[in-house]
Amino acid sequence: GDSVTQMEGPVTLSEEAFLTINCTYTATGYPSLFWYVQYPGEGLQLLLKATKADDKGSNKGFEATYRKETTSFHLEKGSVQVSDSAVYFCALSDPNFGNEKLTFGTGTRLTIIP
Amino acid sequence: NAGVTQTPKFRILKIGQSMTLQCAQDMNHNYMYWYRQDPGMGLKLIYYSVGAGITDKGEVPNGYNVSRSTTEDFPLRLELAAPSQTSVYFCASSYGGFEGRTEAFFGQGTRLTVV
């Protein structure tokens, strides 16, 4: 079945550091890929998405590129801020299942220290 | 804007008790979902619904039941609570499938402890 693998956390960085959170996937179809973010005490919210190979999703300074050849969708940000502290989830939807469901990775907890 | 509303936010149950987790959305979304989030395990899909009167099992449906009598509401029922059901439960909704611009909107979660 489909699966999403994220880098283990937690990740702690200093403010203005460069961020990479790795995400790879396995899917039976040609999936759409997503990053969701969960701020403390809140539900998940969509950060960015990409629906086909070589697409780049971007939002709030975060970027991720859909790499079909390496089945990856790594999240990057050039200069992180304290307000970026949250849990980040990589996810996919598979057209072989009608794109009706999201399959999530385990999440990566990010803490930014001033 | 209400979005997706879950109640209660916290609950402690004794083994064998039953309860219903409530979920309501006011965005006229067709699709609704229940996920559980266990530490270090990510989110697992319990049940989902693509419209009123239609429900389907996800990855981990055992021990749970759902119904979808209206577009707005999607309650999750635990009949005989077990310690393995201790988790954080998230309800979510979306307008349709995820191949286009659709995104999932999540509630704030219900933290359930079974003792």
JSON list of C-alpha atoms in Angstrom, two decimals:
[
{"chain": "A", "resi": 1, "resn": "GLY", "atom": "CA", "xyz": [0.00, 0.00, 0.00]},
{"chain": "A", "resi": 2, "resn": "ASP", "atom": "CA", "xyz": [0.87, 3.67, 0.01]},
{"chain": "A", "resi": 3, "resn": "SER", "atom": "CA", "xyz": [3.28, 5.03, 2.58]},
{"chain": "A", "resi": 4, "resn": "VAL", "atom": "CA", "xyz": [5.16, 8.21, 3.49]},
{"chain": "A", "resi": 5, "resn": "THR", "atom": "CA", "xyz": [8.48, 8.26, 5.30]},
{"chain": "A", "resi": 6, "resn": "GLN", "atom": "CA", "xyz": [9.75, 11.40, 7.01]},
{"chain": "A", "resi": 7, "resn": "MET", "atom": "CA", "xyz": [13.02, 12.14, 8.72]},
{"chain": "A", "resi": 8, "resn": "GLU", "atom": "CA", "xyz": [13.00, 11.43, 12.42]},
{"chain": "A", "resi": 9, "resn": "GLY", "atom": "CA", "xyz": [12.64, 14.34, 14.78]},
{"chain": "A", "resi": 10, "resn": "PRO", "atom": "CA", "xyz": [12.80, 16.33, 16.81]},
{"chain": "A", "resi": 11, "resn": "VAL", "atom": "CA", "xyz": [14.79, 18.94, 14.93]},
{"chain": "A", "resi": 12, "resn": "THR", "atom": "CA", "xyz": [16.19, 21.96, 16.76]},
{"chain": "A", "resi": 13, "resn": "LEU", "atom": "CA", "xyz": [17.66, 24.89, 14.86]},
{"chain": "A", "resi": 14, "resn": "SER", "atom": "CA", "xyz": [18.77, 28.42, 15.60]},
{"chain": "A", "resi": 15, "resn": "GLU", "atom": "CA", "xyz": [16.85, 31.33, 14.13]},
{"chain": "A", "resi": 16, "resn": "GLU", "atom": "CA", "xyz": [17.86, 32.17, 10.53]},
{"chain": "A", "resi": 17, "resn": "ALA", "atom": "CA", "xyz": [19.27, 28.66, 9.95]},
{"chain": "A", "resi": 18, "resn": "PHE", "atom": "CA", "xyz": [18.50, 26.68, 6.78]},
{"chain": "A", "resi": 19, "resn": "LEU", "atom": "CA", "xyz": [15.88, 23.97, 7.14]},
{"chain": "A", "resi": 20, "resn": "THR", "atom": "CA", "xyz": [15.45, 20.69, 5.31]},
{"chain": "A", "resi": 21, "resn": "ILE", "atom": "CA", "xyz": [12.94, 18.04, 6.33]},
{"chain": "A", "resi": 22, "resn": "ASN", "atom": "CA", "xyz": [13.18, 14.93, 4.17]},
{"chain": "A", "resi": 23, "resn": "CYS", "atom": "CA", "xyz": [10.13, 13.10, 2.85]},
{"chain": "A", "resi": 24, "resn": "THR", "atom": "CA", "xyz": [9.97, 10.08, 0.54]},
{"chain": "A", "resi": 25, "resn": "TYR", "atom": "CA", "xyz": [6.92, 8.16, -0.58]},
{"chain": "A", "resi": 26, "resn": "THR", "atom": "CA", "xyz": [5.66, 4.88, -1.99]},
{"chain": "A", "resi": 27, "resn": "ALA", "atom": "CA", "xyz": [2.45, 4.91, -3.99]},
{"chain": "A", "resi": 28, "resn": "THR", "atom": "CA", "xyz": [0.65, 2.64, -6.44]},
{"chain": "A", "resi": 29, "resn": "GLY", "atom": "CA", "xyz": [-0.50, 5.55, -8.57]},
{"chain": "A", "resi": 30, "resn": "TYR", "atom": "CA", "xyz": [0.84, 8.98, -9.51]},
{"chain": "A", "resi": 31, "resn": "PRO", "atom": "CA", "xyz": [0.15, 10.83, -6.27]},
{"chain": "A", "resi": 32, "resn": "SER", "atom": "CA", "xyz": [-0.38, 14.43, -5.28]},
{"chain": "A", "resi": 33, "resn": "LEU", "atom": "CA", "xyz": [1.97, 15.49, -2.48]},
{"chain": "A", "resi": 34, "resn": "PHE", "atom": "CA", "xyz": [1.40, 17.79, 0.48]},
{"chain": "A", "resi": 35, "resn": "TRP", "atom": "CA", "xyz": [3.01, 19.35, 3.50]},
{"chain": "A", "resi": 36, "resn": "TYR", "atom": "CA", "xyz": [0.75, 20.07, 6.47]},
{"chain": "A", "resi": 37, "resn": "VAL", "atom": "CA", "xyz": [1.78, 21.99, 9.59]},
{"chain": "A", "resi": 38, "resn": "GLN", "atom": "CA", "xyz": [0.42, 21.67, 13.12]},
{"chain": "A", "resi": 39, "resn": "TYR", "atom": "CA", "xyz": [1.07, 24.60, 15.45]},
{"chain": "A", "resi": 40, "resn": "PRO", "atom": "CA", "xyz": [0.82, 23.97, 19.21]},
{"chain": "A", "resi": 41, "resn": "GLY", "atom": "CA", "xyz": [-2.75, 23.35, 20.34]},
{"chain": "A", "resi": 42, "resn": "GLU", "atom": "CA", "xyz": [-4.18, 23.51, 16.83]},
{"chain": "A", "resi": 43, "resn": "GLY", "atom": "CA", "xyz": [-5.29, 21.16, 14.10]},
{"chain": "A", "resi": 44, "resn": "LEU", "atom": "CA", "xyz": [-3.31, 20.55, 10.92]},
{"chain": "A", "resi": 45, "resn": "GLN", "atom": "CA", "xyz": [-3.36, 23.11, 8.14]},
{"chain": "A", "resi": 46, "resn": "LEU", "atom": "CA", "xyz": [-2.14, 22.91, 4.59]},
{"chain": "A", "resi": 47, "resn": "LEU", "atom": "CA", "xyz": [1.28, 24.49, 4.03]},
{"chain": "A", "resi": 48, "resn": "LEU", "atom": "CA", "xyz": [1.89, 23.65, 0.36]},
{"chain": "A", "resi": 49, "resn": "LYS", "atom": "CA", "xyz": [1.19, 21.05, -2.30]},
{"chain": "A", "resi": 50, "resn": "ALA", "atom": "CA", "xyz": [2.34, 19.75, -5.68]},
{"chain": "A", "resi": 51, "resn": "THR", "atom": "CA", "xyz": [0.34, 17.62, -8.07]},
{"chain": "A", "resi": 52, "resn": "LYS", "atom": "CA", "xyz": [2.80, 16.54, -10.77]},
{"chain": "A", "resi": 53, "resn": "ALA", "atom": "CA", "xyz": [6.48, 15.82, -11.30]},
{"chain": "A", "resi": 54, "resn": "ASP", "atom": "CA", "xyz": [8.85, 18.82, -11.08]},
{"chain": "A", "resi": 55, "resn": "ASP", "atom": "CA", "xyz": [6.10, 21.03, -9.63]},
{"chain": "A", "resi": 56, "resn": "LYS", "atom": "CA", "xyz": [7.30, 23.26, -6.82]},
{"chain": "A", "resi": 57, "resn": "GLY", "atom": "CA", "xyz": [4.92, 24.11, -4.01]},
{"chain": "A", "resi": 58, "resn": "SER", "atom": "CA", "xyz": [5.67, 27.22, -1.97]},
{"chain": "A", "resi": 59, "resn": "ASN", "atom": "CA", "xyz": [4.15, 29.19, 0.89]},
{"chain": "A", "resi": 60, "resn": "LYS", "atom": "CA", "xyz": [5.39, 31.38, 3.76]},
{"chain": "A", "resi": 61, "resn": "GLY", "atom": "CA", "xyz": [9.00, 30.99, 2.57]},
{"chain": "A", "resi": 62, "resn": "PHE", "atom": "CA", "xyz": [8.77, 27.19, 2.53]},
{"chain": "A", "resi": 63, "resn": "GLU", "atom": "CA", "xyz": [9.33, 25.22, -0.69]},
{"chain": "A", "resi": 64, "resn": "ALA", "atom": "CA", "xyz": [9.15, 21.61, -1.79]},
{"chain": "A", "resi": 65, "resn": "THR", "atom": "CA", "xyz": [9.72, 20.10, -5.25]},
{"chain": "A", "resi": 66, "resn": "TYR", "atom": "CA", "xyz": [7.98, 16.93, -6.49]},
{"chain": "A", "resi": 67, "resn": "ARG", "atom": "CA", "xyz": [10.80, 14.59, -7.57]},
{"chain": "A", "resi": 68, "resn": "LYS", "atom": "CA", "xyz": [9.34, 11.53, -9.26]},
{"chain": "A", "resi": 69, "resn": "GLU", "atom": "CA", "xyz": [12.74, 9.96, -10.01]},
{"chain": "A", "resi": 70, "resn": "THR", "atom": "CA", "xyz": [13.67, 9.89, -6.32]},
{"chain": "A", "resi": 71, "resn": "THR", "atom": "CA", "xyz": [10.06, 9.66, -5.03]},
{"chain": "A", "resi": 72, "resn": "SER", "atom": "CA", "xyz": [10.76, 12.60, -2.74]},
{"chain": "A", "resi": 73, "resn": "PHE", "atom": "CA", "xyz": [9.17, 15.86, -1.61]},
{"chain": "A", "resi": 74, "resn": "HIS", "atom": "CA", "xyz": [11.65, 17.47, 0.77]},
{"chain": "A", "resi": 75, "resn": "LEU", "atom": "CA", "xyz": [10.60, 20.63, 2.63]},
{"chain": "A", "resi": 76, "resn": "GLU", "atom": "CA", "xyz": [13.06, 23.55, 2.69]},
{"chain": "A", "resi": 77, "resn": "LYS", "atom": "CA", "xyz": [13.25, 27.05, 4.07]},
{"chain": "A", "resi": 78, "resn": "GLY", "atom": "CA", "xyz": [16.19, 29.39, 3.73]},
{"chain": "A", "resi": 79, "resn": "SER", "atom": "CA", "xyz": [15.91, 31.23, 7.04]},
{"chain": "A", "resi": 80, "resn": "VAL", "atom": "CA", "xyz": [13.68, 29.88, 9.80]},
{"chain": "A", "resi": 81, "resn": "GLN", "atom": "CA", "xyz": [11.98, 31.96, 12.48]},
{"chain": "A", "resi": 82, "resn": "VAL", "atom": "CA", "xyz": [10.84, 31.16, 15.99]},
{"chain": "A", "resi": 83, "resn": "SER", "atom": "CA", "xyz": [7.25, 31.25, 14.70]},
{"chain": "A", "resi": 84, "resn": "ASP", "atom": "CA", "xyz": [8.03, 28.26, 12.46]},
{"chain": "A", "resi": 85, "resn": "SER", "atom": "CA", "xyz": [8.20, 25.99, 15.51]},
{"chain": "A", "resi": 86, "resn": "ALA", "atom": "CA", "xyz": [5.58, 23.32, 14.85]},
{"chain": "A", "resi": 87, "resn": "VAL", "atom": "CA", "xyz": [5.09, 19.72, 13.74]},
{"chain": "A", "resi": 88, "resn": "TYR", "atom": "CA", "xyz": [5.35, 19.17, 9.98]},
{"chain": "A", "resi": 89, "resn": "PHE", "atom": "CA", "xyz": [3.61, 16.31, 8.18]},
{"chain": "A", "resi": 90, "resn": "CYS", "atom": "CA", "xyz": [4.26, 15.06, 4.68]},
{"chain": "A", "resi": 91, "resn": "ALA", "atom": "CA", "xyz": [1.26, 13.43, 3.00]},
{"chain": "A", "resi": 92, "resn": "LEU", "atom": "CA", "xyz": [0.02, 12.04, -0.32]},
{"chain": "A", "resi": 93, "resn": "SER", "atom": "CA", "xyz": [-3.23, 11.30, -2.07]},
{"chain": "A", "resi": 94, "resn": "ASP", "atom": "CA", "xyz": [-3.35, 8.47, -4.60]},
{"chain": "A", "resi": 95, "resn": "PRO", "atom": "CA", "xyz": [-5.53, 8.64, -7.74]},
{"chain": "A", "resi": 96, "resn": "ASN", "atom": "CA", "xyz": [-5.79, 4.83, -7.64]},
{"chain": "A", "resi": 97, "resn": "PHE", "atom": "CA", "xyz": [-8.01, 5.46, -4.62]},
{"chain": "A", "resi": 98, "resn": "GLY", "atom": "CA", "xyz": [-9.85, 8.31, -6.26]},
{"chain": "A", "resi": 99, "resn": "ASN", "atom": "CA", "xyz": [-7.68, 10.88, -4.46]},
{"chain": "A", "resi": 100, "resn": "GLU", "atom": "CA", "xyz": [-10.23, 10.55, -1.68]},
{"chain": "A", "resi": 101, "resn": "LYS", "atom": "CA", "xyz": [-7.81, 9.97, 1.20]},
{"chain": "A", "resi": 102, "resn": "LEU", "atom": "CA", "xyz": [-4.60, 11.42, 2.59]},
{"chain": "A", "resi": 103, "resn": "THR", "atom": "CA", "xyz": [-1.80, 9.14, 3.78]},
{"chain": "A", "resi": 104, "resn": "PHE", "atom": "CA", "xyz": [0.46, 10.87, 6.32]},
{"chain": "A", "resi": 105, "resn": "GLY", "atom": "CA", "xyz": [4.01, 10.45, 7.49]},
{"chain": "A", "resi": 106, "resn": "THR", "atom": "CA", "xyz": [4.87, 10.32, 11.18]},
{"chain": "A", "resi": 107, "resn": "GLY", "atom": "CA", "xyz": [5.50, 14.06, 11.50]},
{"chain": "A", "resi": 108, "resn": "THR", "atom": "CA", "xyz": [8.67, 15.99, 12.36]},
{"chain": "A", "resi": 109, "resn": "ARG", "atom": "CA", "xyz": [8.72, 18.29, 15.36]},
{"chain": "A", "resi": 110, "resn": "LEU", "atom": "CA", "xyz": [10.69, 21.47, 14.65]},
{"chain": "A", "resi": 111, "resn": "THR", "atom": "CA", "xyz": [11.87, 23.83, 17.38]},
{"chain": "A", "resi": 112, "resn": "ILE", "atom": "CA", "xyz": [13.56, 27.12, 16.53]},
{"chain": "A", "resi": 113, "resn": "ILE", "atom": "CA", "xyz": [15.57, 28.81, 19.27]},
{"chain": "A", "resi": 114, "resn": "PRO", "atom": "CA", "xyz": [16.28, 32.56, 19.23]},
{"chain": "B", "resi": 1, "resn": "ASN", "atom": "CA", "xyz": [-15.39, 31.35, 10.95]},
{"chain": "B", "resi": 2, "resn": "ALA", "atom": "CA", "xyz": [-16.11, 28.03, 12.67]},
{"chain": "B", "resi": 3, "resn": "GLY", "atom": "CA", "xyz": [-14.66, 25.60, 10.09]},
{"chain": "B", "resi": 4, "resn": "VAL", "atom": "CA", "xyz": [-14.41, 22.12, 11.65]},
{"chain": "B", "resi": 5, "resn": "THR", "atom": "CA", "xyz": [-15.54, 21.87, 15.26]},
{"chain": "B", "resi": 6, "resn": "GLN", "atom": "CA", "xyz": [-14.78, 18.88, 17.46]},
{"chain": "B", "resi": 7, "resn": "THR", "atom": "CA", "xyz": [-16.19, 18.18, 20.90]},
{"chain": "B", "resi": 8, "resn": "PRO", "atom": "CA", "xyz": [-15.09, 17.38, 23.52]},
{"chain": "B", "resi": 9, "resn": "LYS", "atom": "CA", "xyz": [-11.47, 18.57, 23.57]},
{"chain": "B", "resi": 10, "resn": "PHE", "atom": "CA", "xyz": [-10.46, 16.19, 26.35]},
{"chain": "B", "resi": 11, "resn": "ARG", "atom": "CA", "xyz": [-12.04, 13.06, 27.80]},
{"chain": "B", "resi": 12, "resn": "ILE", "atom": "CA", "xyz": [-11.06, 10.26, 30.17]},
{"chain": "B", "resi": 13, "resn": "LEU", "atom": "CA", "xyz": [-12.94, 6.98, 29.77]},
{"chain": "B", "resi": 14, "resn": "LYS", "atom": "CA", "xyz": [-12.89, 3.80, 31.77]},
{"chain": "B", "resi": 15, "resn": "ILE", "atom": "CA", "xyz": [-12.33, 0.49, 30.00]},
{"chain": "B", "resi": 16, "resn": "GLY", "atom": "CA", "xyz": [-15.59, -0.79, 28.55]},
{"chain": "B", "resi": 17, "resn": "GLN", "atom": "CA", "xyz": [-17.36, 2.58, 28.51]},
{"chain": "B", "resi": 18, "resn": "SER", "atom": "CA", "xyz": [-18.71, 4.03, 25.32]},
{"chain": "B", "resi": 19, "resn": "MET", "atom": "CA", "xyz": [-18.75, 7.56, 23.94]},
{"chain": "B", "resi": 20, "resn": "THR", "atom": "CA", "xyz": [-19.30, 9.59, 20.82]},
{"chain": "B", "resi": 21, "resn": "LEU", "atom": "CA", "xyz": [-16.84, 12.13, 19.49]},
{"chain": "B", "resi": 22, "resn": "GLN", "atom": "CA", "xyz": [-18.70, 14.90, 17.73]},
{"chain": "B", "resi": 23, "resn": "CYS", "atom": "CA", "xyz": [-17.56, 16.61, 14.54]},
{"chain": "B", "resi": 24, "resn": "ALA", "atom": "CA", "xyz": [-19.35, 19.34, 12.63]},
{"chain": "B", "resi": 25, "resn": "GLN", "atom": "CA", "xyz": [-18.33, 21.48, 9.67]},
{"chain": "B", "resi": 26, "resn": "ASP", "atom": "CA", "xyz": [-20.02, 24.56, 8.28]},
{"chain": "B", "resi": 27, "resn": "MET", "atom": "CA", "xyz": [-18.27, 24.74, 4.88]},
{"chain": "B", "resi": 28, "resn": "ASN", "atom": "CA", "xyz": [-20.73, 22.50, 3.02]},
{"chain": "B", "resi": 29, "resn": "HIS", "atom": "CA", "xyz": [-17.96, 20.00, 2.39]},
{"chain": "B", "resi": 30, "resn": "ASN", "atom": "CA", "xyz": [-18.88, 16.63, 0.92]},
{"chain": "B", "resi": 31, "resn": "TYR", "atom": "CA", "xyz": [-15.92, 14.68, 2.30]},
{"chain": "B", "resi": 32, "resn": "MET", "atom": "CA", "xyz": [-15.26, 14.10, 6.01]},
{"chain": "B", "resi": 33, "resn": "TYR", "atom": "CA", "xyz": [-12.61, 12.07, 7.80]},
{"chain": "B", "resi": 34, "resn": "TRP", "atom": "CA", "xyz": [-11.61, 10.71, 11.18]},
{"chain": "B", "resi": 35, "resn": "TYR", "atom": "CA", "xyz": [-7.93, 10.23, 11.97]},
{"chain": "B", "resi": 36, "resn": "ARG", "atom": "CA", "xyz": [-6.14, 9.15, 15.10]},
{"chain": "B", "resi": 37, "resn": "GLN", "atom": "CA", "xyz": [-2.69, 10.43, 15.98]},
{"chain": "B", "resi": 38, "resn": "ASP", "atom": "CA", "xyz": [-0.49, 8.23, 18.14]},
{"chain": "B", "resi": 39, "resn": "PRO", "atom": "CA", "xyz": [2.94, 9.43, 19.34]},
{"chain": "B", "resi": 40, "resn": "GLY", "atom": "CA", "xyz": [5.58, 8.77, 16.69]},
{"chain": "B", "resi": 41, "resn": "MET", "atom": "CA", "xyz": [3.04, 7.08, 14.41]},
{"chain": "B", "resi": 42, "resn": "GLY", "atom": "CA", "xyz": [1.60, 9.92, 12.38]},
{"chain": "B", "resi": 43, "resn": "LEU", "atom": "CA", "xyz": [-2.08, 10.06, 11.49]},
{"chain": "B", "resi": 44, "resn": "LYS", "atom": "CA", "xyz": [-4.00, 6.90, 10.69]},
{"chain": "B", "resi": 45, "resn": "LEU", "atom": "CA", "xyz": [-7.34, 7.03, 8.90]},
{"chain": "B", "resi": 46, "resn": "ILE", "atom": "CA", "xyz": [-10.19, 5.42, 10.85]},
{"chain": "B", "resi": 47, "resn": "TYR", "atom": "CA", "xyz": [-13.26, 6.10, 8.66]},
{"chain": "B", "resi": 48, "resn": "TYR", "atom": "CA", "xyz": [-14.24, 8.54, 5.98]},
{"chain": "B", "resi": 49, "resn": "SER", "atom": "CA", "xyz": [-17.32, 9.67, 4.13]},
{"chain": "B", "resi": 50, "resn": "VAL", "atom": "CA", "xyz": [-17.73, 11.13, 0.64]},
{"chain": "B", "resi": 51, "resn": "GLY", "atom": "CA", "xyz": [-21.27, 12.33, 1.27]},
{"chain": "B", "resi": 52, "resn": "ALA", "atom": "CA", "xyz": [-24.34, 12.00, 3.46]},
{"chain": "B", "resi": 53, "resn": "GLY", "atom": "CA", "xyz": [-25.33, 8.36, 3.83]},
{"chain": "B", "resi": 54, "resn": "ILE", "atom": "CA", "xyz": [-21.98, 7.04, 2.56]},
{"chain": "B", "resi": 55, "resn": "THR", "atom": "CA", "xyz": [-19.16, 5.84, 4.81]},
{"chain": "B", "resi": 56, "resn": "ASP", "atom": "CA", "xyz": [-16.10, 3.67, 4.28]},
{"chain": "B", "resi": 57, "resn": "LYS", "atom": "CA", "xyz": [-13.37, 2.11, 6.38]},
{"chain": "B", "resi": 58, "resn": "GLY", "atom": "CA", "xyz": [-9.87, 3.47, 6.58]},
{"chain": "B", "resi": 59, "resn": "GLU", "atom": "CA", "xyz": [-6.72, 1.76, 7.86]},
{"chain": "B", "resi": 60, "resn": "VAL", "atom": "CA", "xyz": [-7.75, 1.25, 11.50]},
{"chain": "B", "resi": 61, "resn": "PRO", "atom": "CA", "xyz": [-11.57, 0.94, 11.77]},
{"chain": "B", "resi": 62, "resn": "ASN", "atom": "CA", "xyz": [-11.78, -1.79, 14.41]},
{"chain": "B", "resi": 63, "resn": "GLY", "atom": "CA", "xyz": [-13.49, -0.67, 17.61]},
{"chain": "B", "resi": 64, "resn": "TYR", "atom": "CA", "xyz": [-15.17, 2.35, 15.97]},
{"chain": "B", "resi": 65, "resn": "ASN", "atom": "CA", "xyz": [-18.38, 3.15, 14.16]},
{"chain": "B", "resi": 66, "resn": "VAL", "atom": "CA", "xyz": [-19.54, 6.18, 12.20]},
{"chain": "B", "resi": 67, "resn": "SER", "atom": "CA", "xyz": [-22.65, 7.54, 10.59]},
{"chain": "B", "resi": 68, "resn": "ARG", "atom": "CA", "xyz": [-23.27, 10.43, 8.20]},
{"chain": "B", "resi": 69, "resn": "SER", "atom": "CA", "xyz": [-26.91, 11.41, 8.24]},
{"chain": "B", "resi": 70, "resn": "THR", "atom": "CA", "xyz": [-26.26, 15.06, 7.31]},
{"chain": "B", "resi": 71, "resn": "THR", "atom": "CA", "xyz": [-23.60, 16.89, 5.27]},
{"chain": "B", "resi": 72, "resn": "GLU", "atom": "CA", "xyz": [-22.53, 18.84, 8.37]},
{"chain": "B", "resi": 73, "resn": "ASP", "atom": "CA", "xyz": [-22.04, 16.12, 11.00]},
{"chain": "B", "resi": 74, "resn": "PHE", "atom": "CA", "xyz": [-19.81, 13.05, 11.20]},
{"chain": "B", "resi": 75, "resn": "PRO", "atom": "CA", "xyz": [-19.80, 11.53, 14.70]},
{"chain": "B", "resi": 76, "resn": "LEU", "atom": "CA", "xyz": [-17.36, 8.78, 15.71]},
{"chain": "B", "resi": 77, "resn": "ARG", "atom": "CA", "xyz": [-18.62, 6.16, 18.15]},
{"chain": "B", "resi": 78, "resn": "LEU", "atom": "CA", "xyz": [-16.47, 4.06, 20.50]},
{"chain": "B", "resi": 79, "resn": "GLU", "atom": "CA", "xyz": [-18.60, 1.19, 21.81]},
{"chain": "B", "resi": 80, "resn": "LEU", "atom": "CA", "xyz": [-16.29, -0.61, 24.28]},
{"chain": "B", "resi": 81, "resn": "ALA", "atom": "CA", "xyz": [-13.33, 1.58, 25.08]},
{"chain": "B", "resi": 82, "resn": "ALA", "atom": "CA", "xyz": [-9.94, -0.12, 25.35]},
{"chain": "B", "resi": 83, "resn": "PRO", "atom": "CA", "xyz": [-6.54, 1.29, 26.42]},
{"chain": "B", "resi": 84, "resn": "SER", "atom": "CA", "xyz": [-5.34, 0.88, 22.81]},
{"chain": "B", "resi": 85, "resn": "GLN", "atom": "CA", "xyz": [-7.79, 3.61, 21.83]},
{"chain": "B", "resi": 86, "resn": "THR", "atom": "CA", "xyz": [-5.94, 6.20, 23.91]},
{"chain": "B", "resi": 87, "resn": "SER", "atom": "CA", "xyz": [-4.97, 8.74, 21.26]},
{"chain": "B", "resi": 88, "resn": "VAL", "atom": "CA", "xyz": [-5.64, 12.17, 19.81]},
{"chain": "B", "resi": 89, "resn": "TYR", "atom": "CA", "xyz": [-8.52, 12.12, 17.35]},
{"chain": "B", "resi": 90, "resn": "PHE", "atom": "CA", "xyz": [-8.81, 14.57, 14.47]},
{"chain": "B", "resi": 91, "resn": "CYS", "atom": "CA", "xyz": [-11.80, 15.20, 12.29]},
{"chain": "B", "resi": 92, "resn": "ALA", "atom": "CA", "xyz": [-11.25, 16.77, 8.89]},
{"chain": "B", "resi": 93, "resn": "SER", "atom": "CA", "xyz": [-13.31, 17.82, 5.89]},
{"chain": "B", "resi": 94, "resn": "SER", "atom": "CA", "xyz": [-12.72, 18.71, 2.26]},
{"chain": "B", "resi": 95, "resn": "TYR", "atom": "CA", "xyz": [-14.85, 19.87, -0.65]},
{"chain": "B", "resi": 96, "resn": "GLY", "atom": "CA", "xyz": [-13.85, 16.89, -2.78]},
{"chain": "B", "resi": 97, "resn": "GLY", "atom": "CA", "xyz": [-10.90, 14.70, -3.66]},
{"chain": "B", "resi": 98, "resn": "PHE", "atom": "CA", "xyz": [-7.34, 15.96, -3.46]},
{"chain": "B", "resi": 99, "resn": "GLU", "atom": "CA", "xyz": [-6.30, 15.96, -7.09]},
{"chain": "B", "resi": 100, "resn": "GLY", "atom": "CA", "xyz": [-7.07, 19.62, -7.66]},
{"chain": "B", "resi": 101, "resn": "ARG", "atom": "CA", "xyz": [-7.07, 22.69, -5.45]},
{"chain": "B", "resi": 102, "resn": "THR", "atom": "CA", "xyz": [-8.92, 20.91, -2.66]},
{"chain": "B", "resi": 103, "resn": "GLU", "atom": "CA", "xyz": [-7.36, 20.92, 0.79]},
{"chain": "B", "resi": 104, "resn": "ALA", "atom": "CA", "xyz": [-8.36, 19.23, 4.01]},
{"chain": "B", "resi": 105, "resn": "PHE", "atom": "CA", "xyz": [-9.45, 21.38, 6.96]},
{"chain": "B", "resi": 106, "resn": "PHE", "atom": "CA", "xyz": [-8.86, 19.91, 10.40]},
{"chain": "B", "resi": 107, "resn": "GLY", "atom": "CA", "xyz": [-10.48, 20.36, 13.77]},
{"chain": "B", "resi": 108, "resn": "GLN", "atom": "CA", "xyz": [-8.40, 21.04, 16.88]},
{"chain": "B", "resi": 109, "resn": "GLY", "atom": "CA", "xyz": [-8.55, 17.45, 18.04]},
{"chain": "B", "resi": 110, "resn": "THR", "atom": "CA", "xyz": [-9.94, 15.41, 20.92]},
{"chain": "B", "resi": 111, "resn": "ARG", "atom": "CA", "xyz": [-7.47, 13.95, 23.41]},
{"chain": "B", "resi": 112, "resn": "LEU", "atom": "CA", "xyz": [-8.91, 10.68, 24.69]},
{"chain": "B", "resi": 113, "resn": "THR", "atom": "CA", "xyz": [-7.44, 8.61, 27.51]},
{"chain": "B", "resi": 114, "resn": "VAL", "atom": "CA", "xyz": [-8.80, 5.16, 28.36]},
{"chain": "B", "resi": 115, "resn": "VAL", "atom": "CA", "xyz": [-7.90, 3.90, 31.84]}
]
